[in-house]
Amino acid sequence: MNRREEPLTYASSGVDIGAGDRAVEMIKAHVASTLRPEVVGSIGGFGGLFSIGDLAGRNSLLVASTDGVGTKSVVAGQMGKYDTIGIDLVAMSVDDVATCGADPLFFLDYISVGKVVPEHIDSVVAGVARGCREAGCALIGGEISEHPGLMNETEFDLVGFAVGLVDRDQVLPRDVRAGDRIVGLASPGLRSNGYSLARQAFARADISLNEPAWKGAHHSLGEELLTPSVIYAPALSHLREHVSVHAFVHVTGGGIAGNLVRALPPHCDGVVTRGRFPEPRIFSIVQKAGNISDDEMEQVFNLGLGMLVVVAAGDLHKTLDTVRASGHEAWEVGEIVVGHGKAQVVRS
């Protein structure tokens, strides 16, 4: 029998159902660790069930968001380190939900791979579960999809989906006005944005991810780039209980100004000043490696601020104290002024 006459199977076509089943068995404990009382049923059904009967009021709204981790997954694959990328995945979506004034309820993930390696899937979902526990949301479902011919065996991509709940009269942003202050919450790294530029910068400079992150560092550049994204949602929820927040701004793709503008009314501008907050060393390393302009850095990276909070001037100090008590570094980084709905980053 020649090769063309051999009967085809799904496995010989590159899809290993058995490996997928083994991966599902391995992740069940991670999923169970995130469950809330509102979760109905268990993993393996056609859909995830979540009861909102005791949570929702007549004016409650569901808030949904979806996002991925960009090419940070490439760095994870190159480093063979899969245990924290799931935290990034959760952070991207639950913090988007939280910017609307909502509390995250549940999360779903989609993992596409060139080849299912159960141990890698287990590590990824362990990170997703950890992120869900930090955010206080349940992981109620997901999908593992093997794509031979579309992706190389070592390639993978992640997409997350988060749903939260907010009362209609508490939806943010609201009441943003000239004179408000902007508080920035620290991000120790790139979160999940700008990795295509960072990877190209290091490749062009012939800098290996296995080199020390900087002179004297005891960890590699790749490990530094895989610093997990901070999950701000619990701190934002706590802050809303103590301060009348006017807006939250999740600093992701587009940088500080590109995201701040989304929270501004037509009659206001937002100004954030570099120099009012420390910028983690990784940003200057990326900039030097790629000979990247300041303008480009500001348009792509968070520069050390992962979340912005807009509050009345009278609430500034209480906001700083409350956020810091939640375990986050925070600074007054800017203000809202009379303008035309534009945002900018200026240098002190």
XYZ file of C-alpha atoms in Angstrom:
348
model
C 0.000 0.000 0.000
C 1.497 3.313 -1.006
C 1.221 6.418 1.120
C -1.698 7.829 -0.859
C -3.706 4.661 -0.181
C -3.175 4.668 3.595
C -6.378 5.559 5.447
C -6.272 9.036 6.904
C -7.016 9.744 10.550
C -7.431 12.949 12.506
C -4.182 12.142 14.338
C -2.238 11.643 11.100
C -3.641 15.001 9.959
C -2.092 16.663 13.001
C -4.942 16.766 15.534
C -4.414 14.615 18.625
C -7.784 14.285 20.375
C -6.197 12.149 23.068
C -3.700 14.877 23.933
C -6.542 17.364 24.155
C -8.470 15.081 26.491
C -5.401 14.647 28.687
C -4.953 18.403 28.840
C -8.570 18.864 29.947
C -8.107 16.330 32.742
C -4.952 18.103 33.890
C -6.593 21.536 34.121
C -9.736 20.526 36.010
C -8.196 21.227 39.410
C -7.107 24.691 38.269
C -10.619 25.483 37.085
C -12.162 24.213 40.324
C -9.914 26.532 42.339
C -11.661 29.582 40.821
C -15.283 28.598 41.402
C -17.770 30.947 43.038
C -21.115 29.975 44.617
C -22.913 31.328 41.555
C -21.324 28.786 39.207
C -23.770 26.099 38.071
C -22.478 22.756 36.792
C -18.899 21.778 36.070
C -16.273 21.788 33.326
C -17.048 19.803 30.195
C -20.493 21.060 29.246
C -21.402 22.889 26.059
C -21.574 26.162 27.958
C -20.674 27.646 31.317
C -23.569 28.545 33.611
C -23.495 31.382 36.138
C -26.425 32.584 38.252
C -26.752 36.354 38.618
C -30.123 36.237 40.381
C -28.777 37.253 43.794
C -26.333 39.768 42.357
C -28.331 41.738 39.821
C -30.807 44.507 40.501
C -33.401 46.018 38.187
C -30.842 48.488 36.812
C -27.895 46.110 36.570
C -25.887 45.847 33.378
C -23.592 43.096 32.184
C -20.218 44.307 30.924
C -18.267 42.096 28.511
C -14.733 42.383 27.181
C -12.361 40.253 25.146
C -8.631 40.606 24.632
C -5.433 38.649 24.119
C -1.781 38.833 25.066
C -0.390 39.829 21.677
C 3.052 38.541 20.822
C 4.026 38.201 24.466
C 3.108 34.582 23.734
C 6.089 34.413 21.364
C 8.417 35.362 24.221
C 6.806 32.723 26.442
C 7.362 30.097 23.757
C 10.963 31.133 23.169
C 11.688 30.971 26.901
C 9.736 27.745 27.400
C 7.921 29.475 30.272
C 4.144 29.184 30.202
C 3.093 29.585 33.843
C 2.458 33.349 33.957
C 1.105 34.217 30.498
C -2.372 33.200 31.688
C -2.232 35.918 34.351
C -1.676 38.448 31.576
C -4.660 37.074 29.707
C -6.978 37.569 32.669
C -5.607 41.030 33.429
C -6.281 42.350 29.934
C -10.004 41.580 30.022
C -10.968 41.914 33.694
C -9.276 45.292 33.984
C -11.146 46.480 30.887
C -14.371 45.392 32.584
C -13.325 47.129 35.804
C -12.774 50.450 34.008
C -16.523 50.536 33.384
C -17.120 50.448 37.150
C -17.998 46.754 37.089
C -16.925 43.830 39.243
C -15.745 40.826 37.176
C -17.966 37.757 37.538
C -16.606 35.095 35.227
C -13.997 34.411 32.591
C -13.492 32.110 29.607
C -10.326 31.342 27.677
C -9.486 30.222 24.150
C -6.138 28.529 23.574
C -5.085 27.883 19.982
C -1.939 25.854 19.367
C -0.036 24.287 16.524
C 0.313 21.115 18.564
C -1.295 20.238 21.900
C 1.308 19.599 24.581
C -0.761 18.816 27.699
C 1.953 20.015 30.077
C 2.098 23.408 28.364
C -1.686 23.735 28.430
C -1.640 22.856 32.116
C 0.885 25.617 32.834
C -1.068 28.195 30.845
C -4.364 27.389 32.552
C -2.671 27.373 35.958
C -1.802 31.009 35.245
C -5.328 31.761 34.051
C -6.718 30.256 37.254
C -4.315 32.264 39.381
C -5.396 35.424 37.592
C -9.052 34.581 38.092
C -8.506 34.022 41.803
C -6.748 37.388 42.061
C -9.593 39.078 40.183
C -12.317 37.266 42.121
C -13.945 35.804 39.020
C -14.756 32.219 38.079
C -13.218 30.384 35.136
C -16.362 28.753 33.765
C -15.277 27.526 30.353
C -12.802 27.551 27.536
C -11.559 25.939 24.365
C -8.333 24.225 23.337
C -7.971 24.218 19.551
C -5.216 22.490 17.577
C -4.370 24.105 14.227
C -1.927 22.028 12.154
C -1.052 23.743 8.897
C -2.144 27.117 10.250
C 0.337 27.355 13.113
C 3.755 25.827 13.663
C 3.949 23.151 16.348
C 5.540 25.537 18.856
C 3.167 28.448 18.219
C 0.199 29.328 20.389
C -2.210 32.195 20.894
C -4.512 33.125 23.758
C -7.814 34.987 23.885
C -9.770 35.769 27.023
C -13.365 36.791 27.643
C -14.558 38.473 30.855
C -18.045 39.434 32.014
C -18.835 41.725 34.936
C -21.786 43.476 36.547
C -22.445 47.152 37.249
C -25.450 49.250 38.248
C -26.539 51.554 35.438
C -26.064 54.686 37.569
C -22.513 53.610 38.486
C -21.178 53.165 34.943
C -17.873 54.924 34.304
C -16.644 57.329 33.068
C -18.893 60.049 34.454
C -18.582 63.630 35.691
C -15.042 64.128 34.369
C -14.361 67.862 34.587
C -11.574 70.437 34.473
C -9.667 70.497 37.742
C -9.846 66.740 38.290
C -6.611 64.998 39.170
C -5.147 61.909 37.512
C -3.625 59.196 39.688
C -1.373 56.595 38.075
C -1.002 53.029 39.346
C 2.339 51.339 38.824
C 2.979 48.722 36.174
C 6.338 46.970 36.655
C 6.600 45.998 32.995
C 5.094 46.117 29.516
C 1.868 44.314 30.538
C 0.837 42.723 27.205
C 1.422 45.589 24.816
C 4.226 46.636 22.508
C 5.895 43.247 22.314
C 6.191 43.236 18.533
C 8.225 46.446 18.734
C 10.274 45.245 21.715
C 11.080 41.899 20.086
C 12.125 43.610 16.864
C 14.314 46.042 18.810
C 16.191 43.247 20.561
C 16.466 41.164 17.387
C 17.928 44.077 15.424
C 20.399 44.804 18.220
C 21.318 41.095 18.333
C 20.406 40.880 22.021
C 19.406 37.415 23.220
C 16.481 36.899 25.569
C 18.795 34.691 27.618
C 21.161 37.563 28.391
C 20.864 39.295 31.797
C 18.048 41.836 31.763
C 20.637 44.528 32.533
C 24.145 44.711 33.927
C 24.175 43.049 37.328
C 20.691 41.547 36.978
C 20.178 38.015 38.278
C 17.400 37.254 35.815
C 17.277 37.152 32.034
C 15.826 39.653 29.599
C 13.221 37.081 28.616
C 12.147 36.665 32.230
C 11.906 40.435 32.592
C 9.709 40.649 29.493
C 7.464 37.942 30.954
C 6.797 39.935 34.136
C 3.084 39.240 34.726
C 0.569 42.025 34.248
C -0.798 43.493 37.455
C -4.505 42.818 37.977
C -6.027 46.062 39.232
C -9.708 45.076 39.376
C -9.919 44.282 43.143
C -8.189 47.549 44.067
C -10.503 49.514 41.771
C -13.557 47.885 43.319
C -12.277 48.744 46.797
C -11.548 52.323 45.753
C -15.092 52.814 44.454
C -16.374 52.043 47.953
C -14.425 54.979 49.404
C -14.149 57.603 46.665
C -16.420 58.992 43.961
C -14.364 57.928 40.958
C -14.895 59.859 37.738
C -13.002 57.509 35.425
C -10.660 54.557 35.231
C -8.285 54.242 32.274
C -6.638 50.904 31.449
C -3.327 51.742 29.780
C -2.889 49.105 27.077
C -2.246 49.389 23.332
C -1.949 53.034 22.336
C -0.069 54.150 25.416
C -1.127 56.634 28.066
C -2.616 59.341 25.844
C -4.243 56.886 23.454
C -6.271 55.395 26.278
C -6.854 58.484 28.427
C -8.646 60.145 25.516
C -11.346 57.449 25.701
C -12.449 58.760 29.112
C -12.609 62.454 28.213
C -15.732 64.508 27.476
C -15.587 66.883 24.478
C -14.878 69.939 26.644
C -11.878 68.545 28.534
C -8.275 67.592 27.828
C -6.142 65.216 29.879
C -2.467 65.871 30.567
C -0.038 63.350 32.077
C 3.489 64.490 32.904
C 6.493 62.199 32.601
C 8.793 62.763 35.551
C 5.993 62.545 38.100
C 6.343 58.771 38.234
C 9.264 56.331 37.987
C 9.653 54.479 34.703
C 10.816 50.857 35.018
C 14.240 50.176 33.548
C 12.923 47.823 30.856
C 11.482 50.744 28.875
C 14.813 52.533 28.487
C 16.431 49.210 27.554
C 13.868 48.660 24.788
C 14.219 52.252 23.606
C 18.009 52.087 23.415
C 18.030 48.685 21.683
C 15.711 49.880 18.943
C 16.765 53.533 18.749
C 13.106 54.349 19.329
C 11.978 57.971 19.582
C 10.301 59.347 22.702
C 7.132 59.986 20.704
C 7.008 56.374 19.526
C 7.609 55.067 23.055
C 4.733 57.178 24.359
C 2.387 55.962 21.630
C 3.148 52.272 22.210
C 4.073 51.576 25.837
C 2.534 52.234 29.252
C 5.894 53.605 30.520
C 5.161 52.316 34.016
C 1.501 53.260 34.457
C -0.932 50.381 33.974
C -4.068 52.121 35.236
C -5.154 55.744 35.616
C -7.790 57.005 38.041
C -9.542 60.349 37.546
C -10.975 61.921 40.709
C -11.959 65.328 42.019
C -9.063 67.347 43.440
C -10.557 67.038 46.919
C -10.396 63.242 46.705
C -6.774 63.069 45.560
C -5.105 62.208 48.858
C -7.796 59.741 49.895
C -7.430 58.047 46.517
C -3.672 57.761 46.882
C -3.972 56.412 50.422
C -6.661 53.880 49.481
C -4.844 52.583 46.419
C -1.561 52.288 48.287
C -3.311 50.434 51.110
C -4.424 47.908 48.466
C -0.780 47.178 47.705
C -0.209 49.342 44.631
C 2.312 52.114 44.149
C 0.525 55.259 42.990
C 1.288 58.887 42.205
C -0.466 62.059 41.096
C 0.604 62.106 37.450
C -1.608 64.665 35.750
C -4.779 66.701 35.580
C -7.889 67.401 33.543
C -8.018 70.845 31.943
C -10.413 72.788 29.743
C -9.973 71.634 26.171
C -11.420 69.707 23.244
C -11.391 66.032 24.223
C -7.686 65.446 23.619
C -5.026 63.751 25.734
C -1.299 64.248 25.782
C 1.838 63.159 27.571
C 4.274 65.975 28.339
C 7.820 65.810 29.655
C 8.794 67.685 32.782
